XYZ file of C-alpha atoms in Angstrom:
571
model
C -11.521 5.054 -26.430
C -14.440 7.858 -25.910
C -14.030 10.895 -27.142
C -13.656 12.245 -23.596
C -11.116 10.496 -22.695
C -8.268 11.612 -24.599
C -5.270 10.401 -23.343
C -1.819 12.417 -23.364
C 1.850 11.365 -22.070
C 2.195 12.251 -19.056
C 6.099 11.851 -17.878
C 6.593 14.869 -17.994
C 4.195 15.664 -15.177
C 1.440 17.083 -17.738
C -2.259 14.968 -16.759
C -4.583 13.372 -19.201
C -7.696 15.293 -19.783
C -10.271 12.653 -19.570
C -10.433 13.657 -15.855
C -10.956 17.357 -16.364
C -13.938 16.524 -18.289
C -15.680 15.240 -15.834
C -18.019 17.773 -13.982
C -20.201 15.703 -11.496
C -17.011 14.716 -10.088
C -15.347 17.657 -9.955
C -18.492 19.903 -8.723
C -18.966 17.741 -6.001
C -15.349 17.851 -4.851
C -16.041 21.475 -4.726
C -19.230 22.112 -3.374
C -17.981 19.778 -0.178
C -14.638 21.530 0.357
C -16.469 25.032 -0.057
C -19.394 23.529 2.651
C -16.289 22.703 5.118
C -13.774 25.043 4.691
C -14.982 28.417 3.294
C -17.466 28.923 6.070
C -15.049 29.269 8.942
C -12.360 30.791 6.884
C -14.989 33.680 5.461
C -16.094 33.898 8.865
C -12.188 34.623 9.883
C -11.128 36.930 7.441
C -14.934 39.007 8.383
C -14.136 39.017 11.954
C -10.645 40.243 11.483
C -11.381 43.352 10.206
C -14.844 43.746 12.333
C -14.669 46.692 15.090
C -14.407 48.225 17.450
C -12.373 45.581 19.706
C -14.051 44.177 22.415
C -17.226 43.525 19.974
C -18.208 40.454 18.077
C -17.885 40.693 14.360
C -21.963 40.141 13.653
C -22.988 42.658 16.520
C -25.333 45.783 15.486
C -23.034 48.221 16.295
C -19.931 47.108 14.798
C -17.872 48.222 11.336
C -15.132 47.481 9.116
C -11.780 48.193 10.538
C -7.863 47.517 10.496
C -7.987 48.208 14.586
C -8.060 44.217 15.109
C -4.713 44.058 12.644
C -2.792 46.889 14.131
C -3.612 45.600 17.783
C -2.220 42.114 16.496
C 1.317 43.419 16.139
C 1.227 46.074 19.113
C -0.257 43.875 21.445
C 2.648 42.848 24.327
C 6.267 42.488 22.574
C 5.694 41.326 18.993
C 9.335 40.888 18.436
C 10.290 38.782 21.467
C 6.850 36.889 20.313
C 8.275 36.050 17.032
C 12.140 35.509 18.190
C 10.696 32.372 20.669
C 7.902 30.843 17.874
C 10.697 31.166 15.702
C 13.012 29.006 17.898
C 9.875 26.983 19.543
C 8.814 25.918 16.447
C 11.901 25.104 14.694
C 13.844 23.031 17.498
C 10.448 20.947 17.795
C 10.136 20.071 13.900
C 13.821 19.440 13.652
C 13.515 16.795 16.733
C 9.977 15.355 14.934
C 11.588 15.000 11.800
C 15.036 13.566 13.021
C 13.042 10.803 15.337
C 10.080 10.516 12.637
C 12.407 9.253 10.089
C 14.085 6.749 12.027
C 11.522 4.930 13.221
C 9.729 5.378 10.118
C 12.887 3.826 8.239
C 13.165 1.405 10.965
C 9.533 -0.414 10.234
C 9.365 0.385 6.716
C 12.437 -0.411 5.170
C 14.742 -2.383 7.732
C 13.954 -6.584 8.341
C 12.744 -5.567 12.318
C 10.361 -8.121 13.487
C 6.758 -7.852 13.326
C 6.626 -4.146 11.693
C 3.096 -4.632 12.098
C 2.782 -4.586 15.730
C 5.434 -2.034 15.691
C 3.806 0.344 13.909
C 0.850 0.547 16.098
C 3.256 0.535 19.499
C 4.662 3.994 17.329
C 1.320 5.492 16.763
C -0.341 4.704 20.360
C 0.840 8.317 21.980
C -0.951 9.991 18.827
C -4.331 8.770 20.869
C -3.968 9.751 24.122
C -4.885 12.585 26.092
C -1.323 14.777 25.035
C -1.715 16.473 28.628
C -1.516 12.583 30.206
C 2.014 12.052 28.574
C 3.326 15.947 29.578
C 2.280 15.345 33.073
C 3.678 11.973 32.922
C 7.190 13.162 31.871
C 6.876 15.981 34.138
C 6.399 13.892 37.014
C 10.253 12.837 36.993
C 12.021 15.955 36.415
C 10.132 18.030 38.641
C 13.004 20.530 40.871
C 11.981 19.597 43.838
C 10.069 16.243 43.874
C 10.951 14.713 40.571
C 12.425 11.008 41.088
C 14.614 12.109 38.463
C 15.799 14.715 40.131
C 16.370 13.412 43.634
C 18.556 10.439 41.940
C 20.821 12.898 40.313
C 21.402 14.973 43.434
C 21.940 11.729 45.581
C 24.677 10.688 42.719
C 26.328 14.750 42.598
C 26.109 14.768 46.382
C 24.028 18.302 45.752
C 22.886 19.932 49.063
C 20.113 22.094 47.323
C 16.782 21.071 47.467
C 15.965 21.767 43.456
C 17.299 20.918 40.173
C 19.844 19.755 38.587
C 17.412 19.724 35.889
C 14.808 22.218 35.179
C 11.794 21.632 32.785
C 10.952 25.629 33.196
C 12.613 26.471 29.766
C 12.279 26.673 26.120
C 14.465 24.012 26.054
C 12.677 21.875 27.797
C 9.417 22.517 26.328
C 11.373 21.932 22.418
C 12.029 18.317 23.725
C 8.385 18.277 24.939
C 6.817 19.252 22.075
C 9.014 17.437 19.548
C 8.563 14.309 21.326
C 4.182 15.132 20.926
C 4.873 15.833 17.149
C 7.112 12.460 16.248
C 3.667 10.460 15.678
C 2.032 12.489 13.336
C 5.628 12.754 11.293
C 6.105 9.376 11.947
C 2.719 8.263 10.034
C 3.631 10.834 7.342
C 6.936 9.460 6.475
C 5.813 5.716 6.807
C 3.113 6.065 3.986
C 5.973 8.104 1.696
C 8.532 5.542 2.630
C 6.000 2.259 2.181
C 5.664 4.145 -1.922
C 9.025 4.533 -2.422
C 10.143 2.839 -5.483
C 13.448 0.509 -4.960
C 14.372 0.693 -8.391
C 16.299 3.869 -8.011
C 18.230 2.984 -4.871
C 18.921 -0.618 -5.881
C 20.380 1.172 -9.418
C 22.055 3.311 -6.494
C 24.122 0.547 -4.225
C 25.174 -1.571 -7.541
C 26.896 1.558 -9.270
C 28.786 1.423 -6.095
C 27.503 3.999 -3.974
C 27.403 3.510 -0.352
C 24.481 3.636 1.784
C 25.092 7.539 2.874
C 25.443 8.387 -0.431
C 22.298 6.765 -1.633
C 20.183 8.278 0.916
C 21.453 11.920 0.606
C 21.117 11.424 -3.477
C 18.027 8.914 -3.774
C 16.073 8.387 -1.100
C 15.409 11.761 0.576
C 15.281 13.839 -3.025
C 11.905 11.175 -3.213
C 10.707 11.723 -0.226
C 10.896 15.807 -0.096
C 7.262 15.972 -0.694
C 6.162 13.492 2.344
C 9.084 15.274 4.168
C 8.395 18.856 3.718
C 4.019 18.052 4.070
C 5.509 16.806 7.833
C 7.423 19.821 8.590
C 4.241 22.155 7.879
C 2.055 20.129 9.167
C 4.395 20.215 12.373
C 5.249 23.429 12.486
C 1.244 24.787 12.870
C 0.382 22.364 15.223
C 2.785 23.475 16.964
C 1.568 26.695 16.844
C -1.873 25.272 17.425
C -1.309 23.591 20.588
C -0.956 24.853 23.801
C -0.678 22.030 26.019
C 2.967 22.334 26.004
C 3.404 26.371 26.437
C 0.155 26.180 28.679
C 1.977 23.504 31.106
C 5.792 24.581 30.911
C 5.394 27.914 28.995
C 3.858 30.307 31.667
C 6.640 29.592 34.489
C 9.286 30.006 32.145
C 8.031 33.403 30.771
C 8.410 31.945 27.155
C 6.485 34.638 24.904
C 4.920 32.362 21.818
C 2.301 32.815 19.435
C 0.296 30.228 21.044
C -0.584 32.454 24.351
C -1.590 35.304 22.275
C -4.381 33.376 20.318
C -5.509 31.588 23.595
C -5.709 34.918 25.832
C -7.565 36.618 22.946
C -10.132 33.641 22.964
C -10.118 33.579 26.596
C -11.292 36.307 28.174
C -12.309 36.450 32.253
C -16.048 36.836 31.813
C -15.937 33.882 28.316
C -17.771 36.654 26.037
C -15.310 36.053 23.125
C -14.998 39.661 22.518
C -10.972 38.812 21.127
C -12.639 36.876 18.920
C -11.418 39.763 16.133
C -7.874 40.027 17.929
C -7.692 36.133 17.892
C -8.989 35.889 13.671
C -6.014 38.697 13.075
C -3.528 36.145 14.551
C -4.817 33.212 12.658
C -4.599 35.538 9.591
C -1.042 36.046 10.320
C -0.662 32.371 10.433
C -2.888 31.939 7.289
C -0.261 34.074 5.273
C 3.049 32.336 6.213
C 1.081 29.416 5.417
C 0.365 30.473 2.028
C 3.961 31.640 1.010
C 5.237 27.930 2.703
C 2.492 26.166 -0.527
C 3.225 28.612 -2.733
C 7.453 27.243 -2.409
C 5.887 23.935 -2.397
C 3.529 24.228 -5.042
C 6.230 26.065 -7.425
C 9.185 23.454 -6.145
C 7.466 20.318 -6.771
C 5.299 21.742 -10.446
C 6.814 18.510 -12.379
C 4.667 16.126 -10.589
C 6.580 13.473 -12.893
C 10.111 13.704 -10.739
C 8.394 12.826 -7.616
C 6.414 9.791 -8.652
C 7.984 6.482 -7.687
C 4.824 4.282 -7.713
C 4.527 3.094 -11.457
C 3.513 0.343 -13.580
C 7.054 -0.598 -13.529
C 7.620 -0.194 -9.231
C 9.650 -2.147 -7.470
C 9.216 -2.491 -4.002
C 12.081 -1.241 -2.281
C 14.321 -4.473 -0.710
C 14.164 -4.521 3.385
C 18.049 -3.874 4.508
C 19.212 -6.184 6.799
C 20.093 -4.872 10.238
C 22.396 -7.150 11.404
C 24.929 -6.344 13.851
C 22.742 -2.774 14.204
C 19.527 -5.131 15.222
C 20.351 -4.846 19.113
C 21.057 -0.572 19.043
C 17.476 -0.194 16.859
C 16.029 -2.536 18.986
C 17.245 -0.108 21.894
C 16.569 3.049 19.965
C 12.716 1.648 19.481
C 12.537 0.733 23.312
C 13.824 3.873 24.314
C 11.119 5.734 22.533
C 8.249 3.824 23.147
C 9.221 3.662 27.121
C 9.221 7.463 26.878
C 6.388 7.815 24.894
C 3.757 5.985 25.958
C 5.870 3.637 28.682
C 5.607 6.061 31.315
C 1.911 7.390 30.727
C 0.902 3.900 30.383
C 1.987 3.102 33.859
C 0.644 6.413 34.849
C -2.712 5.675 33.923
C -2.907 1.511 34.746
C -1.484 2.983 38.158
C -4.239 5.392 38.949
C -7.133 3.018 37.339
C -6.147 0.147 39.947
C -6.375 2.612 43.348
C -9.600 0.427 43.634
C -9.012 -2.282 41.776
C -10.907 -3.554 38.843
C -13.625 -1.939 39.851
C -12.909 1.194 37.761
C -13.381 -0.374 34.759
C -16.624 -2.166 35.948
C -18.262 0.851 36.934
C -17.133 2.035 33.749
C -18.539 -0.331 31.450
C -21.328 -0.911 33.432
C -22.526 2.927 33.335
C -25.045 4.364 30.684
C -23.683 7.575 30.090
C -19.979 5.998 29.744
C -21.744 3.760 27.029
C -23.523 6.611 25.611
C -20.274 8.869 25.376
C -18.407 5.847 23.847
C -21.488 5.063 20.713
C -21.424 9.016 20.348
C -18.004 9.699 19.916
C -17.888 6.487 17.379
C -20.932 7.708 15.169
C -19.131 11.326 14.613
C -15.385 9.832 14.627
C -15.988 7.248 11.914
C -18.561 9.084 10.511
C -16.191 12.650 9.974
C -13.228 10.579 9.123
C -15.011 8.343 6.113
C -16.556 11.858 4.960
C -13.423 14.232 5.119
C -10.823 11.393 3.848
C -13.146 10.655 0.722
C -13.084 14.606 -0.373
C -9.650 14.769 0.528
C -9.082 12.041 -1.847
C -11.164 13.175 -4.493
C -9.187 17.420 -4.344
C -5.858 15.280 -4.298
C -6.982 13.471 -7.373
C -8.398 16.565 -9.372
C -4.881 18.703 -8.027
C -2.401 16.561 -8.739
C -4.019 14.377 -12.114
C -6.237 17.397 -13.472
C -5.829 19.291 -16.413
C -3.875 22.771 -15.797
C -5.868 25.058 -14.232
C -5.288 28.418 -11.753
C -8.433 27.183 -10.235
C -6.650 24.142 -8.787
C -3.990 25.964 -7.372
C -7.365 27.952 -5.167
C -8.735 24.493 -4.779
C -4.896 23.115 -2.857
C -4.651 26.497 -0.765
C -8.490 26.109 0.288
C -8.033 22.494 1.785
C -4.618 23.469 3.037
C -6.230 26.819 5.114
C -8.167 24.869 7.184
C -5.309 24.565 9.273
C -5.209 27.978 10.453
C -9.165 28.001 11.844
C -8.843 27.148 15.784
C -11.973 25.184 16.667
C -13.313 27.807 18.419
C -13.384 30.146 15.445
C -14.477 27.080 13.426
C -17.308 26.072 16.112
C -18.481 29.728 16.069
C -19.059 30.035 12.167
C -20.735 26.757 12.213
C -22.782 27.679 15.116
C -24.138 30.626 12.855
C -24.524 28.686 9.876
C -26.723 25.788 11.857
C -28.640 28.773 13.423
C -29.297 30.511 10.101
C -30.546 27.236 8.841
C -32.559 25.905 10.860
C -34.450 23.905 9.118
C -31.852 21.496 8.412
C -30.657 19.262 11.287
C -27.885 20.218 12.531
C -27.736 22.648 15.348
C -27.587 19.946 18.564
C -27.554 16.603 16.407
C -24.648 14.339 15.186
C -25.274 14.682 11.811
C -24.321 18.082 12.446
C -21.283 17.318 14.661
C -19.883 14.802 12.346
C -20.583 17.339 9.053
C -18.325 20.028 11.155
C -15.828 17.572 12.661
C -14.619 16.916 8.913
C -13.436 20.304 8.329
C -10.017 19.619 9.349
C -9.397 18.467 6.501
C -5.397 20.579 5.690
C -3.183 17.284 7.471
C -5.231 14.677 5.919
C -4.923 16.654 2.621
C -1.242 17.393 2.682
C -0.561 13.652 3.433
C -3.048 12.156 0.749
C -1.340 15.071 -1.887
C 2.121 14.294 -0.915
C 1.035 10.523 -1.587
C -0.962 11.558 -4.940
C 2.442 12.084 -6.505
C 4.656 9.160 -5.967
C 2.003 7.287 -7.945
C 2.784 7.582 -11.565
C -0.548 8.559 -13.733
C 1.067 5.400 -16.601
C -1.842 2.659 -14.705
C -4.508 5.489 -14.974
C -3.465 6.207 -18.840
C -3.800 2.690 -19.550
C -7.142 2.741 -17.780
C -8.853 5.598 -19.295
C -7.359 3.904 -22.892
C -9.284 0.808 -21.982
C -13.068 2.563 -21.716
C -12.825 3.151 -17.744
C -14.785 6.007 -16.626
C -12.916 8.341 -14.194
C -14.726 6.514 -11.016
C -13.734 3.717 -11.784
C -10.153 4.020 -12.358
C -9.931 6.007 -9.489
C -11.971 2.842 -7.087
C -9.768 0.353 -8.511
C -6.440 1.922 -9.988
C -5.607 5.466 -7.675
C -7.441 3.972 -4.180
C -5.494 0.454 -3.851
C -2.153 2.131 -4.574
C -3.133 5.296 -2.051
C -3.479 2.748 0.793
C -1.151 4.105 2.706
C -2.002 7.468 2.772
C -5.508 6.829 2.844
C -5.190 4.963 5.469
C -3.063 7.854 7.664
C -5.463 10.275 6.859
C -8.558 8.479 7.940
C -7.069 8.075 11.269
C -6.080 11.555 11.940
C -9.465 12.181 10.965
C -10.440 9.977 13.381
C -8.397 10.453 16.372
C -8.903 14.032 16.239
C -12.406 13.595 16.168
C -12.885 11.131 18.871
C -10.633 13.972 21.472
C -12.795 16.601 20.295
C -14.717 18.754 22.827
C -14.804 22.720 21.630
C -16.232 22.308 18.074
C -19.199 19.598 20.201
C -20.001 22.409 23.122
C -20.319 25.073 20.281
C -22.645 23.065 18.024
C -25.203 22.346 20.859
C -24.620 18.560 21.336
C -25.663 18.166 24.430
C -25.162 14.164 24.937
C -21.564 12.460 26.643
C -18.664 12.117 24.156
C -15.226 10.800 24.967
C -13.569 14.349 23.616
C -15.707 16.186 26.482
C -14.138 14.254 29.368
C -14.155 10.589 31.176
C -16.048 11.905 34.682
C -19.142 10.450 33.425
C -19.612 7.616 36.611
C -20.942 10.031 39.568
C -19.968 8.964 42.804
C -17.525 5.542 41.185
C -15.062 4.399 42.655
C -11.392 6.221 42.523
C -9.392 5.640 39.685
C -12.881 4.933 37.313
C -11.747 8.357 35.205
C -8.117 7.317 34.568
C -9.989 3.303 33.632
C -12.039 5.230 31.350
C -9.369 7.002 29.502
C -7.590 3.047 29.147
C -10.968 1.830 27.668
C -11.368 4.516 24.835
C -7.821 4.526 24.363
C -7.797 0.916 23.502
C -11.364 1.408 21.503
C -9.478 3.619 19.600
C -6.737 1.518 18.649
C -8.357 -1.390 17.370
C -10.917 0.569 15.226
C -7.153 1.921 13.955
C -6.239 -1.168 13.640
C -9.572 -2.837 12.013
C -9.168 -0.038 9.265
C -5.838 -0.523 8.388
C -6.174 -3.968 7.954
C -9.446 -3.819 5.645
C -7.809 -1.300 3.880
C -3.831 -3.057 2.817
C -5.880 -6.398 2.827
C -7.799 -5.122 -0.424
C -4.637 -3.456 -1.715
C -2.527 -6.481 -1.040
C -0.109 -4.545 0.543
């Protein structure tokens, strides 16, 4: 063994040094999380205490200031603000979490025909346009012209021309927006469950416990890393998103968190002068954020207890469904009808007006072909670059030596999460700018270098998978002369599959529907995140066939990725 790779026992949680020995590894890990995630976040916490308001943060005559912080929590009714995030955020979590885990069960750990295919059916909403499925769902329940609606007056016999049902209410928008979240939870809880270790459940059922039992004790214990990553993860982009409060939100006079951020960025003559007013927000975000990790971090300290991928693992047995096969089957059919059923047809509908001839004019124009290579270069590009230093701050966190400096390192990928992209596409703006030598400002290499600094989902999900895996395989590496590269290519990588393989395509959805972070950064050229209207003068419906092309694009790069990926692990 070298003398640098001194190797401790580590079931109690405690890593083996050899890795914190290892500088290059570790100063490159840093350098590229600093590059992507300290720049926008320095440039938030500046501009948040930058004044007077109305002024942005780098103009001559502006100073330093609490104005921006005190405005924050006077501006309109803070409290009514906070009582409907509160109740926004929580109903739409719950909902994600209770459908999440289902259908994650469902393909993971239940004998349901062709998981596979399944999986991707569950996923497909995650890459469309989430303002095609809202307006898709609104469609039906519309007061006055919703099918849904007229079909339930014609069966109550109701004279009045509106309702029963109306989508104008926090209620409404909780279904909404927990429906948009299930996805993302749903890809979290699949790479947890996939790890889980059957040894401990199986140990479970033969001491005689029943199934309810073994899940409340066993199986959900496990997975409270996975599960609580997904309910933080949730809960901001919820915050995040307005697509849901923008649509649904205004008419039913909800006050959320969401509209205050978006009116600060949005002013009536688009000078970005609540650019200080919209950094104090994200601030206030930032620090919930930080006491939610700092639980987390203190909760789950004995990495040992969570870690149910070992060199003894047993994969965990698929339960037979049985007599429940035809109410999952219906639970599954349900969901996907409403979540991507009903957009689908939406969208075939309104590519056809003109027949094929959508699509041709489509895939027969340059700047349709241009916008499609574009977003690909960036969306691969991003996603191979922020998954691999996601990988490599998982690896340091989680296996490293003990360290406060690791704790800085987890909260530093994690605050990405709290940097809208228009904060995020202004600080890189003045970085490209100040450097301008380099070639960035206007170029892809730029775009795809900024893309990657979301990197606080992808990071959470790689973490939370980081420690289910036992460090026994890496001991026994390091004992037998491997360097710290390589047991982490062919030991830590093949067993992170899963997670690896979830994180590279949020990377690269999100990527691929990007358009603020592009029009900030000067990139000029057609991508698929800036909009579909590329064929001037087509024929109708060629926008809504455009939309079906990168949508499928998108999937089977997904798909291509996934498969190279569990085909090496031999999952």
């Amino acid at each position: 063994m070298r003398s640098n790779q001194k190797v401790k026992n580590t079931r109690t949680g405690r890593s083996f040094s050899f890795l914190s020995t290892q500088l290059p590894i570790n100063a490159v890990t840093v350098v590229s999380i600093v590059m992507l995630v300290a720049v926008p976040m320095l440039m938030l916490v500046f501009s948040a205490f930058r004044g007077p308001i109305g002024t942005l943060p780098f103009e001559s005559n502006t100073y330093f200031t609490t104005e921006n912080i005190y405005e924050a929590f006077q501006f309109g009714n803070f409290n009514r603000m906070a009582r409907d995030t509160i109740m926004y955020v929580t109903g739409s979590v719950f909902l994600a979490l209770l459908i999440g885990y289902v259908l994650a069960w469902i393909i993971e750990r239940t004998d349901f025909p062709l998981p596979g295919i399944w999986f991707a059916a569950i996923i497909i909403p995650f890459l469309f346009p989430e303002r095609t499925i809202i307006m898709s769902w609104l469609e039906y329940i519309l007061p006055r012209t919703g099918d849904l609606n007229i079909w339930l007056r014609s069966i109550l016999g109701s004279t009045d021309g509106r309702g029963p049902i109306d989508p104008y209410n926090l209620y409404t928008m909780v279904i909404f927006q927990g429906l948009m979240l299930t996805p993302i939870v749903f890809l979290v809880l699949a790479a947890t469950l996939r790890n889980q270790n059957g040894a401990m459940e199986e140990a479970s059922r033969t001491s005689g416990a029943s199934n309810w039992a073994t899940v409340k004790s066993i199986t959900l214990p496990l997975l409270f890393p996975g599960v609580f990553t997904a309910a933080v993860l949730s809960a901001w982009l919820t915050i995040d998103s307005t697509n849901v409060p923008m649509t649904l939100g205004g008419a039913s006079k909800v006050s959320l968190f969401n509209f205050k951020i978006w009116a600060a960025l949005n002013s009536v003559d688009q000078s970005f002068t609540g650019f200080g007013l919209a950094s104090s927000y994200a601030l206030m975000g930032m620090s919930t954020l930080f006491i939610l990790f700092a639980a987390y971090t203190f909760i789950t300290r004995q990495t040992a207890k969570y870690a149910t991928v070992t060199g003894n693992t047993m994969r965990a047995p698929k339960v037979e469904l049985g007599y429940w096969f035809l109410p999952t089957a219906s639970f599954l059919l349900l969901y996907l009808f409403l979540m991507w059923g009903l957009p689908v047809y939406r969208l075939i509908q309104g590519s056809l007006r003109a027949g094929l001839s959508g699509y041709g004019a489509q895939l027969t124009d340059d700047r349709f072909l241009s916008a499609l290579t574009n977003s690909a270069i960036m969306s691969i590009g991003s996603a191979t670059l922020g998954t691999t230093v996601v990988v490599l701050v998982a690896w340091i966190v989680v296996r490293g030596s003990n360290g406060k400096w690791k704790t800085g390192l987890d909260l530093l990928a994690t605050s990405s999460l709290v940097i809208p992209a228009v904060l995020a596409g202004v600080a890189f703006l003045m970085v490209f700018l100040t450097f301008k030598s380099l070639p960035l400002y206007g170029t892809l290499l730029g775009v795809t270098y900024a893309l990657a600094y979301r990197l606080a989902i992808p990071y959470r999900i790689t973490n939370a998978g980081m420690r289910q895996i036992g460090p026994d395989m890496e001991e026994v590496s390091a004992t037998s002369g491997g360097s710290p590269f390589q047991t982490l290519k062919q030991i830590t990588m093949p067993l992170l599959a899963p997670a690896i393989s979830v994180s590279w395509t949020i990377f690269f959805v999100f990527a691929m529907r990007e358009s603020t972070l592009i029009r900030y950064l000067g990139f000029l050229e057609p991508t698929i995140g800036g909009g579909i209207r590329y064929v001037r003068g087509g024929p109708p419906g060629s926008q809504s066939a455009g939309t079906v092309i990168s949508i499928l694009f998108i999937l089977l790069v997904i798909l291509m990725v996934r498969y190279l990926l569990f085909r090496r692990a031999k999952f």
